[in-house]
PDB file of C-alpha atoms in Angstrom:
ATOM      1  CA  UNK U  10       0.000   0.000   0.000  1.00 67.00           C
ATOM      2  CA  UNK U  11       1.259   3.457  -0.911  1.00 74.00           C
ATOM      3  CA  UNK U  12       1.480   6.264   1.643  1.00 84.00           C
ATOM      4  CA  UNK U  13       1.590  10.005   1.094  1.00 93.00           C
ATOM      5  CA  UNK U  14       5.014  11.630   0.872  1.00 94.00           C
ATOM      6  CA  UNK U  15       5.789  15.287   1.356  1.00 94.00           C
ATOM      7  CA  UNK U  16       5.825  15.792  -2.408  1.00 95.00           C
ATOM      8  CA  UNK U  17       2.471  14.018  -2.698  1.00 95.00           C
ATOM      9  CA  UNK U  18       0.928  16.541  -0.316  1.00 96.00           C
ATOM     10  CA  UNK U  19       2.090  19.311  -2.645  1.00 96.00           C
ATOM     11  CA  UNK U  20       1.245  17.587  -5.933  1.00 97.00           C
ATOM     12  CA  UNK U  21      -2.270  16.502  -4.929  1.00 97.00           C
ATOM     13  CA  UNK U  22      -3.060  19.345  -2.546  1.00 97.00           C
ATOM     14  CA  UNK U  23      -5.966  20.711  -4.602  1.00 97.00           C
ATOM     15  CA  UNK U  24      -7.644  17.315  -4.630  1.00 97.00           C
ATOM     16  CA  UNK U  25      -7.141  16.781  -0.908  1.00 97.00           C
ATOM     17  CA  UNK U  26      -8.642  20.197  -0.145  1.00 97.00           C
ATOM     18  CA  UNK U  27     -12.024  18.799  -1.198  1.00 97.00           C
ATOM     19  CA  UNK U  28     -13.787  18.036   2.068  1.00 94.00           C
ATOM     20  CA  UNK U  29     -15.233  14.689   0.943  1.00 96.00           C
ATOM     21  CA  UNK U  30     -11.908  13.428  -0.437  1.00 97.00           C
ATOM     22  CA  UNK U  31      -9.031  14.595   1.753  1.00 97.00           C
ATOM     23  CA  UNK U  32      -6.012  12.418   2.492  1.00 97.00           C
ATOM     24  CA  UNK U  33      -8.067   9.216   2.683  1.00 97.00           C
ATOM     25  CA  UNK U  34      -9.490   9.776  -0.799  1.00 97.00           C
ATOM     26  CA  UNK U  35      -6.093  10.512  -2.306  1.00 98.00           C
ATOM     27  CA  UNK U  36      -4.668   7.368  -0.726  1.00 97.00           C
ATOM     28  CA  UNK U  37      -7.569   5.393  -2.188  1.00 97.00           C
ATOM     29  CA  UNK U  38      -6.768   6.800  -5.640  1.00 98.00           C
ATOM     30  CA  UNK U  39      -3.119   5.843  -5.278  1.00 97.00           C
ATOM     31  CA  UNK U  40      -3.898   2.315  -4.088  1.00 96.00           C
ATOM     32  CA  UNK U  41      -6.681   1.419  -6.528  1.00 96.00           C
ATOM     33  CA  UNK U  42      -5.569  -0.357  -9.735  1.00 96.00           C
ATOM     34  CA  UNK U  43      -7.446   0.334 -12.958  1.00 97.00           C
ATOM     35  CA  UNK U  44      -7.826  -1.432 -16.293  1.00 97.00           C
ATOM     36  CA  UNK U  45      -8.500   0.702 -19.381  1.00 98.00           C
ATOM     37  CA  UNK U  46      -9.722  -1.273 -22.383  1.00 97.00           C
ATOM     38  CA  UNK U  47      -9.428   0.703 -25.611  1.00 97.00           C
ATOM     39  CA  UNK U  48      -6.783   3.405 -25.986  1.00 98.00           C
ATOM     40  CA  UNK U  49      -8.504   5.494 -28.648  1.00 97.00           C
ATOM     41  CA  UNK U  50     -10.182   8.853 -28.123  1.00 97.00           C
ATOM     42  CA  UNK U  51     -11.866   7.864 -24.868  1.00 98.00           C
ATOM     43  CA  UNK U  52      -8.982   5.816 -23.496  1.00 98.00           C
ATOM     44  CA  UNK U  53      -6.421   8.556 -24.196  1.00 98.00           C
ATOM     45  CA  UNK U  54      -8.215  11.059 -21.996  1.00 98.00           C
ATOM     46  CA  UNK U  55      -9.230   8.578 -19.291  1.00 98.00           C
ATOM     47  CA  UNK U  56      -5.676   7.248 -18.953  1.00 98.00           C
ATOM     48  CA  UNK U  57      -4.221  10.753 -18.814  1.00 98.00           C
ATOM     49  CA  UNK U  58      -6.615  11.983 -16.131  1.00 98.00           C
ATOM     50  CA  UNK U  59      -6.184   8.879 -13.978  1.00 98.00           C
ATOM     51  CA  UNK U  60      -2.399   9.019 -14.201  1.00 98.00           C
ATOM     52  CA  UNK U  61      -2.420  12.727 -13.361  1.00 98.00           C
ATOM     53  CA  UNK U  62      -4.752  12.076 -10.413  1.00 98.00           C
ATOM     54  CA  UNK U  63      -2.234   9.678  -8.895  1.00 97.00           C
ATOM     55  CA  UNK U  64      -3.485   6.199  -9.830  1.00 98.00           C
ATOM     56  CA  UNK U  65      -0.353   4.093  -9.362  1.00 96.00           C
ATOM     57  CA  UNK U  66      -1.215   0.922 -11.295  1.00 96.00           C
ATOM     58  CA  UNK U  67      -2.727   1.101 -14.778  1.00 97.00           C
ATOM     59  CA  UNK U  68      -3.201  -1.702 -17.290  1.00 96.00           C
ATOM     60  CA  UNK U  69      -3.856  -0.618 -20.897  1.00 97.00           C
ATOM     61  CA  UNK U  70      -5.411  -3.106 -23.333  1.00 96.00           C
ATOM     62  CA  UNK U  71      -5.703  -2.390 -27.070  1.00 97.00           C
ATOM     63  CA  UNK U  72      -4.641  -4.277 -30.192  1.00 96.00           C
ATOM     64  CA  UNK U  73      -4.653  -1.270 -32.529  1.00 97.00           C
ATOM     65  CA  UNK U  74      -1.939   0.951 -34.003  1.00 98.00           C
ATOM     66  CA  UNK U  75      -1.909   4.722 -34.446  1.00 98.00           C
ATOM     67  CA  UNK U  76      -3.385   6.044 -37.708  1.00 97.00           C
ATOM     68  CA  UNK U  77      -3.392   9.532 -39.182  1.00 97.00           C
ATOM     69  CA  UNK U  78      -7.174   9.829 -38.685  1.00 95.00           C
ATOM     70  CA  UNK U  79      -6.706   9.269 -34.920  1.00 96.00           C
ATOM     71  CA  UNK U  80      -4.714  12.448 -34.301  1.00 97.00           C
ATOM     72  CA  UNK U  81      -7.575  15.006 -34.056  1.00 95.00           C
ATOM     73  CA  UNK U  82      -8.978  13.344 -30.908  1.00 96.00           C
ATOM     74  CA  UNK U  83      -6.353  10.915 -29.545  1.00 97.00           C
ATOM     75  CA  UNK U  84      -4.164  13.534 -27.973  1.00 97.00           C
ATOM     76  CA  UNK U  85      -1.370  11.340 -26.609  1.00 98.00           C
ATOM     77  CA  UNK U  86      -0.281  10.526 -30.168  1.00 98.00           C
ATOM     78  CA  UNK U  87       1.750  12.450 -32.762  1.00 98.00           C
ATOM     79  CA  UNK U  88       2.352  12.008 -36.496  1.00 98.00           C
ATOM     80  CA  UNK U  89       5.657  10.273 -35.728  1.00 98.00           C
ATOM     81  CA  UNK U  90       3.704   7.555 -33.889  1.00 98.00           C
ATOM     82  CA  UNK U  91       1.719   6.387 -36.924  1.00 98.00           C
ATOM     83  CA  UNK U  92       1.979   2.623 -37.340  1.00 98.00           C
ATOM     84  CA  UNK U  93       3.078   2.027 -33.738  1.00 98.00           C
ATOM     85  CA  UNK U  94       1.060   0.219 -31.053  1.00 98.00           C
ATOM     86  CA  UNK U  95      -1.270   2.601 -29.230  1.00 98.00           C
ATOM     87  CA  UNK U  96      -0.659   1.020 -25.835  1.00 98.00           C
ATOM     88  CA  UNK U  97       3.110   1.375 -26.185  1.00 98.00           C
ATOM     89  CA  UNK U  98       2.962   5.048 -27.160  1.00 98.00           C
ATOM     90  CA  UNK U  99       0.473   5.835 -24.395  1.00 98.00           C
ATOM     91  CA  UNK U 100       2.671   4.088 -21.844  1.00 98.00           C
ATOM     92  CA  UNK U 101       5.776   5.980 -22.953  1.00 98.00           C
ATOM     93  CA  UNK U 102       4.073   9.382 -22.872  1.00 98.00           C
ATOM     94  CA  UNK U 103       2.386   8.880 -19.506  1.00 98.00           C
ATOM     95  CA  UNK U 104       5.399   7.212 -17.882  1.00 98.00           C
ATOM     96  CA  UNK U 105       7.543  10.165 -18.920  1.00 98.00           C
ATOM     97  CA  UNK U 106       5.077  12.667 -17.443  1.00 97.00           C
ATOM     98  CA  UNK U 107       4.328  10.620 -14.292  1.00 97.00           C
ATOM     99  CA  UNK U 108       7.386   8.438 -13.546  1.00 96.00           C
ATOM    100  CA  UNK U 109       6.033   7.347 -10.158  1.00 94.00           C
ATOM    101  CA  UNK U 110       3.239   5.225 -11.668  1.00 96.00           C
ATOM    102  CA  UNK U 111       3.385   1.694 -13.096  1.00 97.00           C
ATOM    103  CA  UNK U 112       1.779   1.124 -16.488  1.00 97.00           C
ATOM    104  CA  UNK U 113       1.462  -2.345 -17.975  1.00 96.00           C
ATOM    105  CA  UNK U 114       0.202  -2.941 -21.498  1.00 96.00           C
ATOM    106  CA  UNK U 115      -1.426  -5.718 -23.467  1.00 95.00           C
ATOM    107  CA  UNK U 116      -1.330  -5.150 -27.222  1.00 96.00           C
ATOM    108  CA  UNK U 117      -4.082  -7.659 -28.003  1.00 94.00           C
ATOM    109  CA  UNK U 118      -7.835  -7.816 -28.472  1.00 93.00           C
ATOM    110  CA  UNK U 119      -9.574  -8.194 -25.154  1.00 91.00           C
ATOM    111  CA  UNK U 120     -10.706 -11.759 -24.382  1.00 92.00           C
ATOM    112  CA  UNK U 121     -12.295 -13.589 -21.467  1.00 90.00           C
ATOM    113  CA  UNK U 122      -8.874 -15.095 -20.732  1.00 89.00           C
ATOM    114  CA  UNK U 123      -7.497 -11.600 -20.078  1.00 84.00           C
ATOM    115  CA  UNK U 124     -10.064 -11.048 -17.358  1.00 86.00           C
ATOM    116  CA  UNK U 125      -9.251 -14.354 -15.702  1.00 85.00           C
ATOM    117  CA  UNK U 126      -5.599 -13.293 -15.638  1.00 85.00           C
ATOM    118  CA  UNK U 127      -6.127  -9.705 -14.502  1.00 81.00           C
ATOM    119  CA  UNK U 128      -8.242 -10.745 -11.530  1.00 80.00           C
ATOM    120  CA  UNK U 129      -5.207 -12.702 -10.312  1.00 83.00           C
ATOM    121  CA  UNK U 130      -2.768  -9.915 -11.275  1.00 85.00           C
ATOM    122  CA  UNK U 131      -3.948  -7.404  -8.683  1.00 87.00           C
ATOM    123  CA  UNK U 132      -4.175  -7.786  -4.916  1.00 84.00           C
ATOM    124  CA  UNK U 133      -7.211  -5.480  -5.021  1.00 88.00           C
ATOM    125  CA  UNK U 134      -9.977  -5.807  -7.599  1.00 92.00           C
ATOM    126  CA  UNK U 135      -9.378  -3.208 -10.338  1.00 95.00           C
ATOM    127  CA  UNK U 136     -11.876  -0.700 -11.664  1.00 97.00           C
ATOM    128  CA  UNK U 137     -12.551  -1.438 -15.348  1.00 97.00           C
ATOM    129  CA  UNK U 138     -12.989   1.390 -17.865  1.00 98.00           C
ATOM    130  CA  UNK U 139     -14.640   0.351 -21.117  1.00 98.00           C
ATOM    131  CA  UNK U 140     -13.330   2.788 -23.731  1.00 98.00           C
ATOM    132  CA  UNK U 141     -13.870   0.523 -26.741  1.00 96.00           C
ATOM    133  CA  UNK U 142     -15.667   1.491 -29.940  1.00 92.00           C
ATOM    134  CA  UNK U 143     -17.667  -1.631 -30.801  1.00 90.00           C
ATOM    135  CA  UNK U 144     -20.652  -3.420 -29.315  1.00 92.00           C
ATOM    136  CA  UNK U 145     -19.157  -6.925 -29.283  1.00 92.00           C
ATOM    137  CA  UNK U 146     -16.259  -5.793 -27.096  1.00 94.00           C
ATOM    138  CA  UNK U 147     -18.635  -3.949 -24.759  1.00 95.00           C
ATOM    139  CA  UNK U 148     -20.791  -7.042 -24.396  1.00 95.00           C
ATOM    140  CA  UNK U 149     -17.767  -9.163 -23.510  1.00 95.00           C
ATOM    141  CA  UNK U 150     -16.434  -6.614 -21.007  1.00 96.00           C
ATOM    142  CA  UNK U 151     -19.850  -6.312 -19.382  1.00 96.00           C
ATOM    143  CA  UNK U 152     -20.174 -10.097 -19.114  1.00 94.00           C
ATOM    144  CA  UNK U 153     -16.737 -10.474 -17.554  1.00 94.00           C
ATOM    145  CA  UNK U 154     -17.323  -7.650 -15.064  1.00 94.00           C
ATOM    146  CA  UNK U 155     -20.552  -9.348 -13.974  1.00 93.00           C
ATOM    147  CA  UNK U 156     -18.839 -12.724 -13.710  1.00 91.00           C
ATOM    148  CA  UNK U 157     -15.861 -11.424 -11.714  1.00 92.00           C
ATOM    149  CA  UNK U 158     -17.885  -8.840  -9.744  1.00 91.00           C
ATOM    150  CA  UNK U 159     -15.884  -5.834 -10.895  1.00 94.00           C
ATOM    151  CA  UNK U 160     -16.860  -2.179 -11.114  1.00 95.00           C
ATOM    152  CA  UNK U 161     -17.468  -1.082 -14.713  1.00 97.00           C
ATOM    153  CA  UNK U 162     -17.279   2.512 -15.961  1.00 98.00           C
ATOM    154  CA  UNK U 163     -18.546   2.446 -19.549  1.00 98.00           C
ATOM    155  CA  UNK U 164     -18.411   5.274 -22.081  1.00 98.00           C
ATOM    156  CA  UNK U 165     -19.286   5.388 -25.772  1.00 96.00           C
ATOM    157  CA  UNK U 166     -19.818   7.999 -28.454  1.00 95.00           C
ATOM    158  CA  UNK U 167     -20.797   7.977 -32.123  1.00 92.00           C
ATOM    159  CA  UNK U 168     -21.429  11.096 -34.183  1.00 92.00           C
ATOM    160  CA  UNK U 169     -22.857  13.574 -31.637  1.00 94.00           C
ATOM    161  CA  UNK U 170     -24.430  10.995 -29.309  1.00 95.00           C
ATOM    162  CA  UNK U 171     -22.570   9.897 -26.212  1.00 96.00           C
ATOM    163  CA  UNK U 172     -23.461   7.726 -23.236  1.00 97.00           C
ATOM    164  CA  UNK U 173     -21.985   6.916 -19.858  1.00 97.00           C
ATOM    165  CA  UNK U 174     -22.792   4.680 -16.897  1.00 97.00           C
ATOM    166  CA  UNK U 175     -21.155   3.043 -13.891  1.00 96.00           C
ATOM    167  CA  UNK U 176     -22.237  -0.222 -12.293  1.00 94.00           C
ATOM    168  CA  UNK U 177     -20.606  -1.725  -9.215  1.00 92.00           C
ATOM    169  CA  UNK U 178     -21.069  -5.426  -9.835  1.00 89.00           C
ATOM    170  CA  UNK U 179     -19.163  -6.151  -6.606  1.00 83.00           C
ATOM    171  CA  UNK U 180     -22.234  -4.998  -4.626  1.00 68.00           C
ATOM    172  CA  UNK U 181     -19.904  -3.052  -2.357  1.00 66.00           C
ATOM    173  CA  UNK U 182     -22.212  -0.049  -2.293  1.00 60.00           C
ATOM    174  CA  UNK U 183     -25.739  -0.220  -0.939  1.00 49.00           C
ATOM    175  CA  UNK U 184     -28.313  -0.525  -3.745  1.00 50.00           C
ATOM    176  CA  UNK U 185     -25.536  -0.091  -6.335  1.00 55.00           C
ATOM    177  CA  UNK U 186     -26.532  -2.974  -8.581  1.00 60.00           C
ATOM    178  CA  UNK U 187     -29.025  -2.511 -11.392  1.00 78.00           C
ATOM    179  CA  UNK U 188     -29.291  -3.677 -14.972  1.00 87.00           C
ATOM    180  CA  UNK U 189     -26.175  -4.279 -17.054  1.00 93.00           C
ATOM    181  CA  UNK U 190     -25.129  -3.355 -20.600  1.00 95.00           C
ATOM    182  CA  UNK U 191     -26.847  -6.472 -21.918  1.00 94.00           C
ATOM    183  CA  UNK U 192     -30.111  -5.353 -20.307  1.00 93.00           C
ATOM    184  CA  UNK U 193     -29.850  -2.153 -22.360  1.00 91.00           C
ATOM    185  CA  UNK U 194     -28.722  -3.866 -25.545  1.00 91.00           C
ATOM    186  CA  UNK U 195     -29.557  -7.595 -25.622  1.00 91.00           C
ATOM    187  CA  UNK U 196     -27.128  -9.864 -27.417  1.00 86.00           C
ATOM    188  CA  UNK U 197     -29.383 -10.089 -30.479  1.00 81.00           C
ATOM    189  CA  UNK U 198     -29.588  -6.282 -30.872  1.00 78.00           C
ATOM    190  CA  UNK U 199     -28.508  -5.196 -34.385  1.00 72.00           C
ATOM    191  CA  UNK U 200     -24.943  -3.908 -34.366  1.00 65.00           C
ATOM    192  CA  UNK U 201     -24.892  -0.128 -34.113  1.00 61.00           C
ATOM    193  CA  UNK U 202     -22.512   1.939 -36.181  1.00 58.00           C
ATOM    194  CA  UNK U 203     -19.385   3.327 -34.554  1.00 60.00           C
ATOM    195  CA  UNK U 204     -17.436   6.498 -35.237  1.00 57.00           C
ATOM    196  CA  UNK U 205     -15.646   4.852 -38.176  1.00 63.00           C
ATOM    197  CA  UNK U 206     -18.941   4.883 -40.080  1.00 67.00           C
ATOM    198  CA  UNK U 207     -20.714   7.899 -38.563  1.00 76.00           C
ATOM    199  CA  UNK U 208     -17.864  10.247 -37.702  1.00 85.00           C
ATOM    200  CA  UNK U 209     -17.190  11.929 -34.385  1.00 91.00           C
ATOM    201  CA  UNK U 210     -16.217  15.365 -33.071  1.00 92.00           C
ATOM    202  CA  UNK U 211     -13.000  15.397 -31.010  1.00 94.00           C
ATOM    203  CA  UNK U 212     -14.186  17.656 -28.147  1.00 96.00           C
ATOM    204  CA  UNK U 213     -17.357  15.582 -27.769  1.00 96.00           C
ATOM    205  CA  UNK U 214     -15.194  12.500 -27.230  1.00 97.00           C
ATOM    206  CA  UNK U 215     -13.255  14.441 -24.610  1.00 97.00           C
ATOM    207  CA  UNK U 216     -16.446  15.286 -22.710  1.00 98.00           C
ATOM    208  CA  UNK U 217     -17.503  11.645 -22.373  1.00 98.00           C
ATOM    209  CA  UNK U 218     -13.962  10.567 -21.492  1.00 98.00           C
ATOM    210  CA  UNK U 219     -13.588  13.283 -18.858  1.00 98.00           C
ATOM    211  CA  UNK U 220     -16.872  12.160 -17.333  1.00 98.00           C
ATOM    212  CA  UNK U 221     -15.620   8.559 -17.269  1.00 98.00           C
ATOM    213  CA  UNK U 222     -12.498   9.645 -15.400  1.00 98.00           C
ATOM    214  CA  UNK U 223     -14.583  11.757 -13.013  1.00 98.00           C
ATOM    215  CA  UNK U 224     -17.004   8.914 -12.294  1.00 98.00           C
ATOM    216  CA  UNK U 225     -14.187   6.405 -11.798  1.00 98.00           C
ATOM    217  CA  UNK U 226     -12.292   8.632  -9.380  1.00 98.00           C
ATOM    218  CA  UNK U 227     -15.448   9.420  -7.434  1.00 98.00           C
ATOM    219  CA  UNK U 228     -16.159   5.703  -7.169  1.00 97.00           C
ATOM    220  CA  UNK U 229     -12.652   5.064  -5.869  1.00 97.00           C
ATOM    221  CA  UNK U 230     -13.032   7.881  -3.313  1.00 97.00           C
ATOM    222  CA  UNK U 231     -16.425   6.514  -2.238  1.00 95.00           C
ATOM    223  CA  UNK U 232     -18.225   9.743  -3.177  1.00 96.00           C
ATOM    224  CA  UNK U 233     -20.139   8.481  -6.230  1.00 96.00           C
ATOM    225  CA  UNK U 234     -23.926   8.088  -5.998  1.00 93.00           C
ATOM    226  CA  UNK U 235     -25.156   7.523  -9.572  1.00 94.00           C
ATOM    227  CA  UNK U 236     -24.699   3.751  -9.922  1.00 94.00           C
ATOM    228  CA  UNK U 237     -26.973   2.177 -12.499  1.00 93.00           C
ATOM    229  CA  UNK U 238     -27.882   5.475 -14.128  1.00 95.00           C
ATOM    230  CA  UNK U 239     -27.506   5.853 -17.890  1.00 97.00           C
ATOM    231  CA  UNK U 240     -26.343   9.358 -18.810  1.00 98.00           C
ATOM    232  CA  UNK U 241     -26.793  10.357 -22.457  1.00 97.00           C
ATOM    233  CA  UNK U 242     -25.210  13.441 -24.028  1.00 98.00           C
ATOM    234  CA  UNK U 243     -26.187  15.228 -27.237  1.00 97.00           C
ATOM    235  CA  UNK U 244     -23.159  17.234 -28.318  1.00 96.00           C
ATOM    236  CA  UNK U 245     -25.107  19.262 -30.863  1.00 95.00           C
ATOM    237  CA  UNK U 246     -27.378  20.991 -28.370  1.00 95.00           C
ATOM    238  CA  UNK U 247     -25.283  20.323 -25.225  1.00 96.00           C
ATOM    239  CA  UNK U 248     -28.083  18.463 -23.470  1.00 97.00           C
ATOM    240  CA  UNK U 249     -27.785  15.667 -20.943  1.00 97.00           C
ATOM    241  CA  UNK U 250     -30.530  13.127 -20.256  1.00 97.00           C
ATOM    242  CA  UNK U 251     -30.526  10.300 -17.767  1.00 95.00           C
ATOM    243  CA  UNK U 252     -32.538   7.223 -16.883  1.00 95.00           C
ATOM    244  CA  UNK U 253     -32.321   4.409 -14.347  1.00 93.00           C
ATOM    245  CA  UNK U 254     -30.992   1.179 -15.825  1.00 91.00           C
ATOM    246  CA  UNK U 255     -33.681  -1.357 -14.964  1.00 88.00           C
ATOM    247  CA  UNK U 256     -32.674  -4.990 -14.834  1.00 89.00           C
ATOM    248  CA  UNK U 257     -34.162  -7.304 -17.424  1.00 90.00           C
ATOM    249  CA  UNK U 258     -35.190 -10.450 -15.498  1.00 88.00           C
ATOM    250  CA  UNK U 259     -34.540 -12.422 -18.706  1.00 90.00           C
ATOM    251  CA  UNK U 260     -31.076 -10.948 -19.262  1.00 92.00           C
ATOM    252  CA  UNK U 261     -28.644 -13.601 -20.480  1.00 90.00           C
ATOM    253  CA  UNK U 262     -25.797 -12.072 -18.458  1.00 93.00           C
ATOM    254  CA  UNK U 263     -27.019 -10.751 -15.104  1.00 89.00           C
ATOM    255  CA  UNK U 264     -30.286 -12.634 -14.514  1.00 81.00           C
ATOM    256  CA  UNK U 265     -28.647 -14.531 -11.639  1.00 72.00           C
ATOM    257  CA  UNK U 266     -28.533 -11.309  -9.613  1.00 62.00           C
ATOM    258  CA  UNK U 267     -32.013 -10.611  -8.187  1.00 53.00           C
ATOM    259  CA  UNK U 268     -33.299  -7.061  -7.819  1.00 47.00           C
ATOM    260  CA  UNK U 269     -33.242  -5.534  -4.342  1.00 43.00           C
ATOM    261  CA  UNK U 270     -36.464  -4.239  -2.831  1.00 36.00           C
ATOM    262  CA  UNK U 271     -35.186  -0.720  -3.472  1.00 34.00           C
ATOM    263  CA  UNK U 272     -34.686  -1.414  -7.180  1.00 38.00           C
ATOM    264  CA  UNK U 273     -38.083  -3.076  -7.525  1.00 36.00           C
ATOM    265  CA  UNK U 274     -39.758   0.003  -6.080  1.00 31.00           C
ATOM    266  CA  UNK U 275     -37.755   2.250  -8.433  1.00 34.00           C
ATOM    267  CA  UNK U 276     -38.755   0.169 -11.451  1.00 36.00           C
ATOM    268  CA  UNK U 277     -42.426   0.271 -10.464  1.00 35.00           C
ATOM    269  CA  UNK U 278     -42.397   4.073 -10.629  1.00 32.00           C
ATOM    270  CA  UNK U 279     -40.763   4.331 -14.067  1.00 33.00           C
TER     271      UNK U 279
END
């Protein structure tokens, strides 16, 4: 377990001034490992904010390489990085800026085997950030987080439409469990287009990614309260909408987790 040094008190002083975070919250940030799956537009910003906040152990997973079309929104990369593995470039940039942190990388497509390994890798269960850009990967990540009882912070954006939610599948927080990604989008849902087909605006990606980092850090500091709430953002008119994520009792992934009395009452009023 890390402890705060004199330099830490200076570096993270603005965070620790927040009354509901303080020293205990900063220590939680430093001692909580995270896994970021997808190091594109979302993953770039999430990784940067978490490293800057003091997260000491970060695992980056992505099989892709840097392309010219990535540069307008994937801000860790430069033209000289084209053709190189995204995870390697991200690790080099962040390790140079924050030498006190440990960043591991996996330059492969995410699989169920990775989750089985990462659960054993960390002494403490990691927080998982889904920053991928395709539905099949999101379904797999959701299924594995349910199976291994991990906290999932999921973000996605296509064209001007973004979405964000956090579910604590570990049931650590009272009434934190609700529906999962598969409840929202069943496995037989037609595949939605991603930004490769529909386009995307760089700053809009940054908004969703910043929110993912914010939600994840609040969860780690035990100040988050919006578990199981789907937040949707329209970047054209700058409007946010939200809805409770009701559990589908027929869900193929999370049906084994019964609703609490609190959730049943919430669903009855929707």
